[in-house]
Short mmCIF file of C-alpha atoms and ligand atoms in Angstrom, two decimals:
data_model
loop_
_atom_site.label_atom_id
_atom_site.label_comp_id
_atom_site.label_asym_id
_atom_site.label_seq_id
_atom_site.Cartn_x
_atom_site.Cartn_y
_atom_site.Cartn_z
CA MET A 66 20.60 -215.83 84.49
CA THR A 67 20.91 -219.44 83.98
CA ALA A 68 23.96 -221.48 84.92
CA SER A 69 25.43 -220.74 81.55
CA THR A 70 25.16 -216.94 81.83
CA GLU A 71 25.75 -216.34 85.48
CA THR A 72 28.29 -213.81 86.72
CA VAL A 73 30.29 -214.03 89.80
CA PRO A 74 30.49 -211.01 92.04
CA ALA A 75 33.91 -209.77 92.63
CA GLY A 76 35.56 -210.35 95.87
CA THR A 77 33.61 -213.46 96.85
CA ALA A 78 35.03 -216.86 97.27
CA THR A 79 33.36 -218.24 94.22
CA GLY A 80 36.16 -218.41 91.77
CA GLY A 81 37.36 -221.89 92.97
CA GLU A 82 37.49 -225.15 91.16
CA PRO A 83 34.57 -227.56 91.75
CA VAL A 84 34.74 -229.73 94.88
CA LEU A 85 31.48 -231.38 94.45
CA ARG A 86 29.64 -231.93 91.24
CA ALA A 87 26.20 -233.32 90.48
CA GLN A 88 25.41 -233.95 86.76
CA GLY A 89 21.99 -234.82 85.29
CA VAL A 90 20.76 -236.24 88.45
CA THR A 91 17.27 -237.63 88.18
CA LEU A 92 15.27 -239.08 91.08
CA ARG A 93 11.84 -240.67 90.91
CA PHE A 94 9.42 -242.00 93.51
CA GLY A 95 6.87 -244.14 91.44
CA GLY A 96 5.33 -241.64 89.00
CA LEU A 97 6.72 -238.59 90.79
CA THR A 98 9.90 -237.06 89.49
CA SER A 99 11.47 -235.45 92.58
CA LEU A 100 14.62 -234.30 90.67
CA ASP A 101 14.83 -233.87 87.02
CA GLN A 102 18.23 -233.75 85.29
CA VAL A 103 19.67 -231.56 88.14
CA SER A 104 23.17 -230.44 87.65
CA LEU A 105 25.06 -228.34 90.16
CA GLU A 106 28.46 -227.53 91.03
CA LEU A 107 29.87 -226.41 94.43
CA ARG A 108 33.04 -224.59 94.19
CA ARG A 109 35.99 -225.00 96.67
CA GLY A 110 35.55 -222.35 99.33
CA GLU A 111 32.11 -221.00 98.52
CA ILE A 112 28.77 -221.07 100.18
CA LEU A 113 26.17 -222.23 97.52
CA ALA A 114 22.57 -221.95 98.67
CA VAL A 115 19.94 -224.14 97.19
CA ILE A 116 16.47 -222.53 97.51
CA GLY A 117 13.07 -223.19 96.00
CA PRO A 118 9.47 -223.39 97.12
CA ASN A 119 8.28 -226.36 99.33
CA GLY A 120 8.56 -229.65 97.57
CA ALA A 121 11.07 -228.34 94.96
CA GLY A 122 13.38 -231.13 95.55
CA LYS A 123 16.07 -229.56 97.83
CA THR A 124 16.15 -232.30 100.41
CA SER A 125 15.98 -235.06 97.86
CA LEU A 126 19.01 -233.48 96.29
CA PHE A 127 20.90 -233.59 99.58
CA ASN A 128 19.73 -237.07 100.17
CA CYS A 129 21.18 -238.07 96.62
CA LEU A 130 24.40 -236.25 97.40
CA THR A 131 24.84 -237.98 100.77
CA GLY A 132 23.98 -241.44 99.74
CA VAL A 133 20.51 -241.60 101.46
CA TYR A 134 18.83 -241.90 98.01
CA LEU A 135 20.29 -243.60 94.94
CA PRO A 136 19.12 -241.49 91.95
CA GLN A 137 17.99 -243.52 88.89
CA GLN A 138 20.22 -241.31 86.64
CA GLY A 139 23.14 -238.94 86.88
CA SER A 140 26.46 -238.70 88.48
CA ILE A 141 27.81 -237.30 91.74
CA ASP A 142 31.43 -236.63 92.12
CA PHE A 143 33.64 -235.19 94.84
CA GLN A 144 37.34 -234.16 94.78
CA ALA A 145 38.64 -234.24 98.35
CA GLU A 146 41.93 -232.50 97.58
CA PRO A 147 42.48 -229.81 94.98
CA GLY A 148 43.85 -231.48 91.90
CA GLY A 149 43.17 -234.94 93.39
CA SER A 150 41.16 -237.70 91.88
CA TRP A 151 37.42 -237.60 91.53
CA LEU A 152 35.52 -239.90 93.61
CA SER A 153 32.02 -241.08 92.62
CA LEU A 154 29.56 -240.73 95.54
CA ARG A 155 26.61 -242.11 93.64
CA GLY A 156 25.50 -245.32 95.30
CA ARG A 157 27.95 -244.82 98.26
CA LYS A 158 26.46 -245.42 101.66
CA PRO A 159 26.07 -242.45 103.85
CA HIS A 160 28.67 -243.20 106.26
CA LEU A 161 31.20 -243.72 103.54
CA VAL A 162 30.12 -240.37 101.96
CA ASN A 163 30.81 -238.84 105.28
CA ARG A 164 34.11 -240.46 105.67
CA ALA A 165 35.17 -239.38 102.18
CA GLY A 166 34.70 -235.73 103.44
CA VAL A 167 31.08 -234.69 102.92
CA SER A 168 29.06 -234.06 106.08
CA ARG A 169 25.55 -232.93 106.67
CA THR A 170 22.98 -231.71 109.14
CA PHE A 171 19.23 -232.55 108.79
CA GLN A 172 16.32 -230.40 108.45
CA ASN A 173 14.55 -232.14 111.46
CA ILE A 174 17.01 -232.22 114.44
CA ARG A 175 18.51 -235.58 114.97
CA LEU A 176 20.50 -235.52 118.35
CA PHE A 177 20.86 -238.30 120.74
CA ASN A 178 18.66 -236.53 123.21
CA ALA A 179 19.53 -238.54 126.31
CA LEU A 180 23.35 -238.08 125.85
CA THR A 181 25.37 -234.97 126.79
CA VAL A 182 26.36 -232.34 124.38
CA LEU A 183 29.84 -233.61 124.34
CA GLU A 184 28.92 -237.23 123.82
CA ASN A 185 26.80 -236.14 120.74
CA VAL A 186 30.04 -234.70 118.98
CA GLN A 187 32.29 -237.38 120.42
CA ILE A 188 30.34 -240.19 118.69
CA ALA A 189 30.84 -238.55 115.35
CA ALA A 190 34.47 -237.58 116.12
CA GLU A 191 35.25 -241.19 117.09
CA THR A 192 34.13 -242.64 113.87
CA ARG A 193 36.79 -240.49 112.29
CA VAL A 194 39.65 -241.94 114.38
CA SER A 195 38.79 -245.34 115.79
CA SER A 196 39.40 -248.66 114.41
CA GLY A 197 35.89 -250.05 114.98
CA PRO A 198 33.64 -251.22 117.71
CA VAL A 199 35.70 -254.39 118.43
CA GLY A 200 38.75 -252.26 119.19
CA VAL A 201 36.63 -250.07 121.42
CA MET A 202 35.23 -253.04 123.33
CA LEU A 203 38.72 -254.52 123.81
CA GLY A 204 40.00 -251.20 125.09
CA LEU A 205 43.07 -251.40 122.86
CA PRO A 206 45.68 -248.73 123.55
CA GLN A 207 45.47 -247.21 120.09
CA ASN A 208 41.65 -246.92 120.76
CA ASN A 209 42.09 -245.21 124.02
CA LYS A 210 44.43 -242.71 122.28
CA ALA A 211 41.90 -242.26 119.47
CA ALA A 212 39.02 -241.70 122.04
CA ARG A 213 41.27 -239.08 123.91
CA SER A 214 41.95 -237.31 120.54
CA ALA A 215 38.23 -237.47 119.65
CA ARG A 216 37.29 -235.97 123.07
CA HIS A 217 39.69 -233.08 122.40
CA HIS A 218 38.63 -232.55 119.03
CA SER A 219 34.90 -232.51 120.11
CA ARG A 220 35.67 -229.85 122.72
CA GLU A 221 37.35 -227.88 120.14
CA MET A 222 34.30 -228.09 117.71
CA LEU A 223 31.97 -227.21 120.61
CA GLU A 224 34.03 -224.21 121.46
CA PHE A 225 34.00 -223.23 117.80
CA VAL A 226 30.20 -223.36 117.53
CA GLY A 227 29.84 -221.36 120.89
CA LEU A 228 28.75 -224.19 123.10
CA ARG A 229 31.78 -224.08 125.46
CA GLY A 230 30.70 -224.54 129.06
CA LYS A 231 27.70 -226.60 128.03
CA GLU A 232 29.59 -229.89 127.37
CA SER A 233 28.04 -231.85 130.16
CA LEU A 234 24.38 -230.77 129.61
CA ILE A 235 21.92 -233.25 128.27
CA ALA A 236 21.33 -232.36 124.59
CA SER A 237 17.53 -232.21 124.85
CA GLY A 238 17.94 -229.45 127.53
CA LEU A 239 19.49 -227.04 125.12
CA SER A 240 17.67 -224.16 123.53
CA TYR A 241 16.51 -224.81 119.92
CA GLY A 242 19.28 -222.42 118.59
CA ASP A 243 21.91 -224.26 120.65
CA GLN A 244 20.59 -227.73 119.46
CA ARG A 245 21.18 -226.37 115.79
CA ARG A 246 24.72 -225.39 116.81
CA LEU A 247 25.26 -228.89 118.34
CA GLU A 248 24.24 -230.36 115.05
CA ILE A 249 26.73 -228.35 113.36
CA ALA A 250 29.41 -229.19 115.76
CA ARG A 251 28.60 -232.90 115.26
CA ALA A 252 28.92 -232.40 111.35
CA LEU A 253 32.12 -230.72 111.84
CA ALA A 254 33.70 -233.44 114.02
CA SER A 255 34.45 -235.66 111.07
CA ASP A 256 36.60 -232.83 109.50
CA PRO A 257 34.65 -232.57 106.31
CA GLN A 258 35.74 -230.70 103.20
CA VAL A 259 32.12 -230.15 102.30
CA LEU A 260 29.28 -229.38 104.67
CA LEU A 261 25.58 -229.67 103.64
CA LEU A 262 23.31 -227.73 105.91
CA ASP A 263 19.58 -228.44 105.55
CA GLU A 264 17.58 -225.71 106.91
CA PRO A 265 20.00 -224.97 109.89
CA ALA A 266 17.91 -221.97 110.95
CA ALA A 267 14.43 -223.63 110.92
CA GLY A 268 12.48 -222.97 114.05
CA THR A 269 14.89 -220.49 115.45
CA ASN A 270 14.17 -216.92 116.61
CA PRO A 271 15.66 -213.92 114.87
CA SER A 272 18.64 -213.54 117.21
CA GLU A 273 19.46 -217.18 116.93
CA LYS A 274 19.21 -216.85 113.19
CA LEU A 275 21.64 -214.04 113.10
CA GLY A 276 24.08 -216.02 115.29
CA LEU A 277 23.66 -219.02 113.07
CA ALA A 278 24.38 -216.98 109.85
CA GLN A 279 27.48 -215.71 111.52
CA LEU A 280 28.52 -219.23 112.52
CA ILE A 281 27.95 -220.46 108.90
CA GLN A 282 30.18 -217.81 107.50
CA ARG A 283 32.90 -218.66 110.16
CA VAL A 284 32.82 -222.34 109.23
CA ASN A 285 33.30 -221.38 105.73
CA THR A 286 36.02 -218.65 106.20
CA GLU A 287 37.94 -219.92 109.38
CA LEU A 288 37.69 -223.65 108.69
CA GLY A 289 37.82 -223.37 104.99
CA ILE A 290 34.78 -225.62 104.40
CA SER A 291 32.79 -225.32 101.31
CA ILE A 292 29.08 -225.18 102.14
CA LEU A 293 25.95 -226.23 100.43
CA LEU A 294 23.13 -224.57 102.17
CA ILE A 295 19.25 -225.28 102.04
CA GLU A 296 17.44 -222.35 103.69
CA HIS A 297 13.99 -220.75 103.41
CA ASP A 298 14.93 -217.64 105.27
CA MET A 299 15.92 -215.32 102.38
CA ARG A 300 17.55 -212.70 104.56
CA LEU A 301 19.87 -215.42 105.87
CA VAL A 302 20.50 -216.75 102.44
CA MET A 303 21.16 -213.31 100.88
CA SER A 304 23.52 -212.53 103.66
CA VAL A 305 25.82 -215.62 103.54
CA ALA A 306 25.59 -217.03 100.05
CA ASN A 307 28.16 -216.38 97.29
CA ARG A 308 25.86 -217.97 94.74
CA ILE A 309 22.34 -219.47 94.62
CA THR A 310 20.83 -222.25 92.68
CA VAL A 311 17.05 -222.27 92.47
CA LEU A 312 15.01 -225.46 92.24
CA ASN A 313 11.42 -225.68 91.24
CA PHE A 314 9.47 -228.91 90.62
CA GLY A 315 12.70 -230.87 90.65
CA LYS A 316 14.42 -228.67 88.07
CA VAL A 317 17.08 -226.02 88.25
CA ILE A 318 15.39 -222.91 87.08
CA ALA A 319 18.17 -220.33 87.97
CA SER A 320 21.65 -220.05 89.26
CA GLY A 321 23.65 -217.02 89.81
CA SER A 322 24.65 -214.36 92.39
CA PRO A 323 22.13 -213.47 95.10
CA ALA A 324 21.51 -210.09 93.27
CA GLU A 325 20.93 -211.96 89.94
CA VAL A 326 18.50 -214.54 91.47
CA GLN A 327 16.60 -211.90 93.44
CA GLN A 328 15.64 -210.31 90.22
CA ASN A 329 15.10 -213.31 88.04
CA PRO A 330 11.53 -213.34 86.84
CA ALA A 331 11.29 -217.17 86.87
CA VAL A 332 12.28 -217.25 90.50
CA ILE A 333 9.82 -214.61 91.51
CA GLU A 334 7.10 -216.60 89.68
CA ALA A 335 8.17 -219.85 91.31
CA TYR A 336 7.62 -218.19 94.71
CA LEU A 337 4.79 -215.84 94.04
CA GLY A 338 2.83 -217.30 91.22
CA SER A 339 2.54 -216.67 87.54
CA GLY A 340 2.33 -213.04 86.56
CA ALA A 341 3.99 -211.87 89.72
CA ALA A 342 7.07 -210.71 87.88
CA GLU A 343 4.91 -208.44 85.63
CA GLU A 344 2.86 -207.17 88.68
CA LEU A 345 6.05 -206.34 90.51
CA ALA A 346 7.54 -204.55 87.54
CA ALA A 347 4.28 -202.62 87.08
CA ALA A 348 4.42 -201.82 90.77
CA GLU A 349 7.75 -200.66 90.35
CA GLY A 350 6.70 -198.31 87.53
CA ASP A 351 3.98 -197.01 89.64
CA ALA A 352 6.21 -196.26 92.66
CA GLY A 353 8.34 -193.97 90.45
CA ASP A 354 11.30 -194.28 92.72
CA ALA A 355 14.30 -195.64 91.14
CA GLY A 356 16.26 -195.52 94.33
CA ASP A 357 13.80 -197.70 96.05
CA PRO A 358 12.85 -200.38 93.34
CA VAL A 359 10.06 -202.58 94.43
CA ILE A 360 12.04 -205.46 93.00
CA ALA A 361 14.35 -205.07 95.90
CA ALA A 362 11.34 -205.94 98.18
CA VAL A 363 10.92 -209.37 96.65
CA PRO A 364 12.84 -211.22 99.28
CA GLU A 365 10.63 -209.61 101.91
CA GLN A 366 7.69 -210.85 100.06
CA VAL A 367 9.25 -214.25 99.59
CA VAL A 368 9.94 -214.20 103.29
CA ARG A 369 6.19 -213.41 104.13
CA ASP A 370 4.95 -216.03 101.59
CA VAL A 371 7.35 -218.94 102.14
CA VAL A 372 8.56 -218.77 105.67
CA PRO A 373 5.83 -220.09 107.96
CA GLU A 374 4.90 -218.64 111.24
CA PRO A 375 6.42 -220.68 114.07
CA ALA A 376 3.34 -222.85 114.50
CA ALA A 377 3.04 -223.50 110.81
CA ALA A 378 6.90 -224.25 110.83
CA ASP A 379 6.39 -227.02 113.26
CA GLU A 380 3.68 -228.56 111.05
CA ALA A 381 6.01 -228.24 108.21
CA ALA A 382 8.67 -229.94 110.02
CA ASP A 383 6.20 -232.71 110.98
CA ALA A 384 5.26 -233.09 107.38
CA ASP A 385 8.88 -233.24 106.38
CA GLN A 386 9.50 -235.83 108.94
CA ALA A 387 6.76 -237.96 107.55
CA VAL A 388 7.91 -237.44 104.02
CA ASP A 389 11.50 -238.00 105.02
CA ALA A 390 10.70 -241.23 106.91
CA GLU A 391 12.62 -243.35 104.52
CA ALA A 392 15.64 -241.00 104.83
CA ALA A 393 15.50 -241.15 108.55
CA ASP A 394 15.35 -244.91 108.43
CA VAL A 395 18.42 -245.05 106.25
CA ALA A 396 20.35 -242.47 108.39
CA ASP A 397 19.32 -244.18 111.63
CA ALA A 398 20.60 -247.43 110.19
CA SER A 399 23.90 -245.72 109.58
CA ASP A 400 23.67 -244.48 113.26
CA ALA A 401 23.88 -248.05 114.31
CA ASP A 402 26.47 -248.66 111.73
CA GLU A 403 29.50 -246.63 112.25
CA GLU A 404 28.90 -243.14 111.19
CA GLY A 405 27.15 -242.17 114.56
CA SER A 406 26.28 -238.58 113.65
CA LYS A 407 24.15 -239.17 110.65
N1 ATP B 1 10.75 -240.86 100.36
C1 ATP B 1 9.94 -240.25 99.44
N2 ATP B 1 8.85 -240.87 98.85
C2 ATP B 1 7.98 -240.37 98.09
N3 ATP B 1 8.09 -239.08 97.70
C3 ATP B 1 9.13 -238.34 98.21
C4 ATP B 1 10.11 -238.88 99.06
N4 ATP B 1 11.06 -237.86 99.45
C5 ATP B 1 10.66 -236.81 98.70
N5 ATP B 1 9.46 -236.99 97.97
C6 ATP B 1 8.69 -236.15 97.17
O1 ATP B 1 9.74 -235.49 96.29
C7 ATP B 1 9.38 -234.15 96.23
C8 ATP B 1 10.43 -233.14 96.67
O2 ATP B 1 10.52 -233.30 98.04
P1 ATP B 1 11.82 -232.59 98.90
O3 ATP B 1 11.47 -232.92 100.31
O4 ATP B 1 12.97 -232.95 98.33
O5 ATP B 1 11.41 -231.04 98.60
P2 ATP B 1 11.96 -229.78 99.42
O6 ATP B 1 12.41 -228.81 98.32
O7 ATP B 1 13.14 -230.20 100.28
O8 ATP B 1 10.76 -229.28 100.22
P3 ATP B 1 10.67 -228.57 101.66
O9 ATP B 1 11.15 -227.11 101.42
O10 ATP B 1 9.35 -228.60 101.93
O11 ATP B 1 11.55 -229.27 102.60
C9 ATP B 1 8.05 -233.85 96.90
O12 ATP B 1 6.86 -233.92 96.03
C10 ATP B 1 8.19 -235.05 97.90
O13 ATP B 1 6.81 -235.33 98.33
#
C-alpha cells in the first residue's frame, strides 16, 4: 500500500485532480534530514491526513508548503483553479502563499490574545481586500469599503465555525476549543482553496475534538476547501480523512485509504516498534475471532502510545514551540508584514 498501489474508497471525495503537489522535497538542518524526497499530492475536494510519530517531519512539510522553510530540493506547486496554470510555491514568502490560496493554522495557537475574537479574524480578512497600510492610514474610501466587507466576511466565518455571539470577547478568554475554532476562522478569512491544519485538536477535550472533527468536515464539504491535516488523534483522523499519508524519519512510508494505512505493517511498526506487526498478527491468531480482528484495535493502541496525556501534551507543545522557534519568527515577521493571520 504505497502511493503506487493505493486504492481509493468509493464514494469519497478523492477522485479529483491534484490541487497541491509536492515532489521530491528534501529539507536538511545541518546534518539532520528532516524531509527526505517527500512527494505528496492533495486532490481537489479531499481531506488528506499526514500522520507519523513525533519528529517524523510533518510540521516541517507544512512549513515547506507554506513558505516558512525553503527546502534544499524538490518542487511545490499549486493550481488555484481547476485546469488553470500551476504556480510554484517553493521559495514564495508565507504571506504570498496565503494570498495565492493556501492558508494554514499552527500547532501552537497563535492568536492576538489582547484583541477581540472579531478583530483576530478581521486582520486576516483585511489582508484579502485592502490596498495596503498606507490606504488604511489615509482612510481612503475604497479602504473603508474594504474594511466593511472584511468585517462582514469575518462575522460570516465566525458564525460558520460556531463562534457567533462571541465576536466582542477577548481572544485569550475563550476556551481552548473555541481558540482552535477561532484559528480556523482566521485561516478561512482569506478564502483559501487549500487549508493546512496542524494538529487542530491538540489539547482539546473529547467533546471539543468531536466538534472540531465535524467542523473540519463542514469546511471541506460546505466551503469546498481541500484540506491537508496533521493530527495525532487517530480517531479523529480515521473519522474525517479520505486518504492518509504516513511519514517516518522524514520519508513517506505509506499512503492510502484509512483502512489500508491502519493495517499496513510498516505503519504499525513505525508507531509501535519493530516486530509489532508480527506480534499483533500472532495475537490476532490467538484471539481466534475473525469478527473482531486485533488489527482493528491498532488505532486504539496507537492512540494510547502516541497521544500524550494532557500534561504531557503541554510539554510536547512547549517542545514544539522551541523546535519551531524559527518558524515562529518567520511567521511573526509576516504578521508584521501584511498577512496578519500567519
Ligand atoms: N528549525 C529547525 N531546526 C532544526 N531542526 C529542526 C527544525 N525544525 C524541525 N527540525 C527537526 O526536524 C525533524 C522533524 O520535525 P517536525 O517538527 O517536522 O516533526 P513532526 O512530525 O511535526 O513532529 P511532532 O509530531 O512532534 O510535531 C525533527 O528531528 C526536528 O527536530
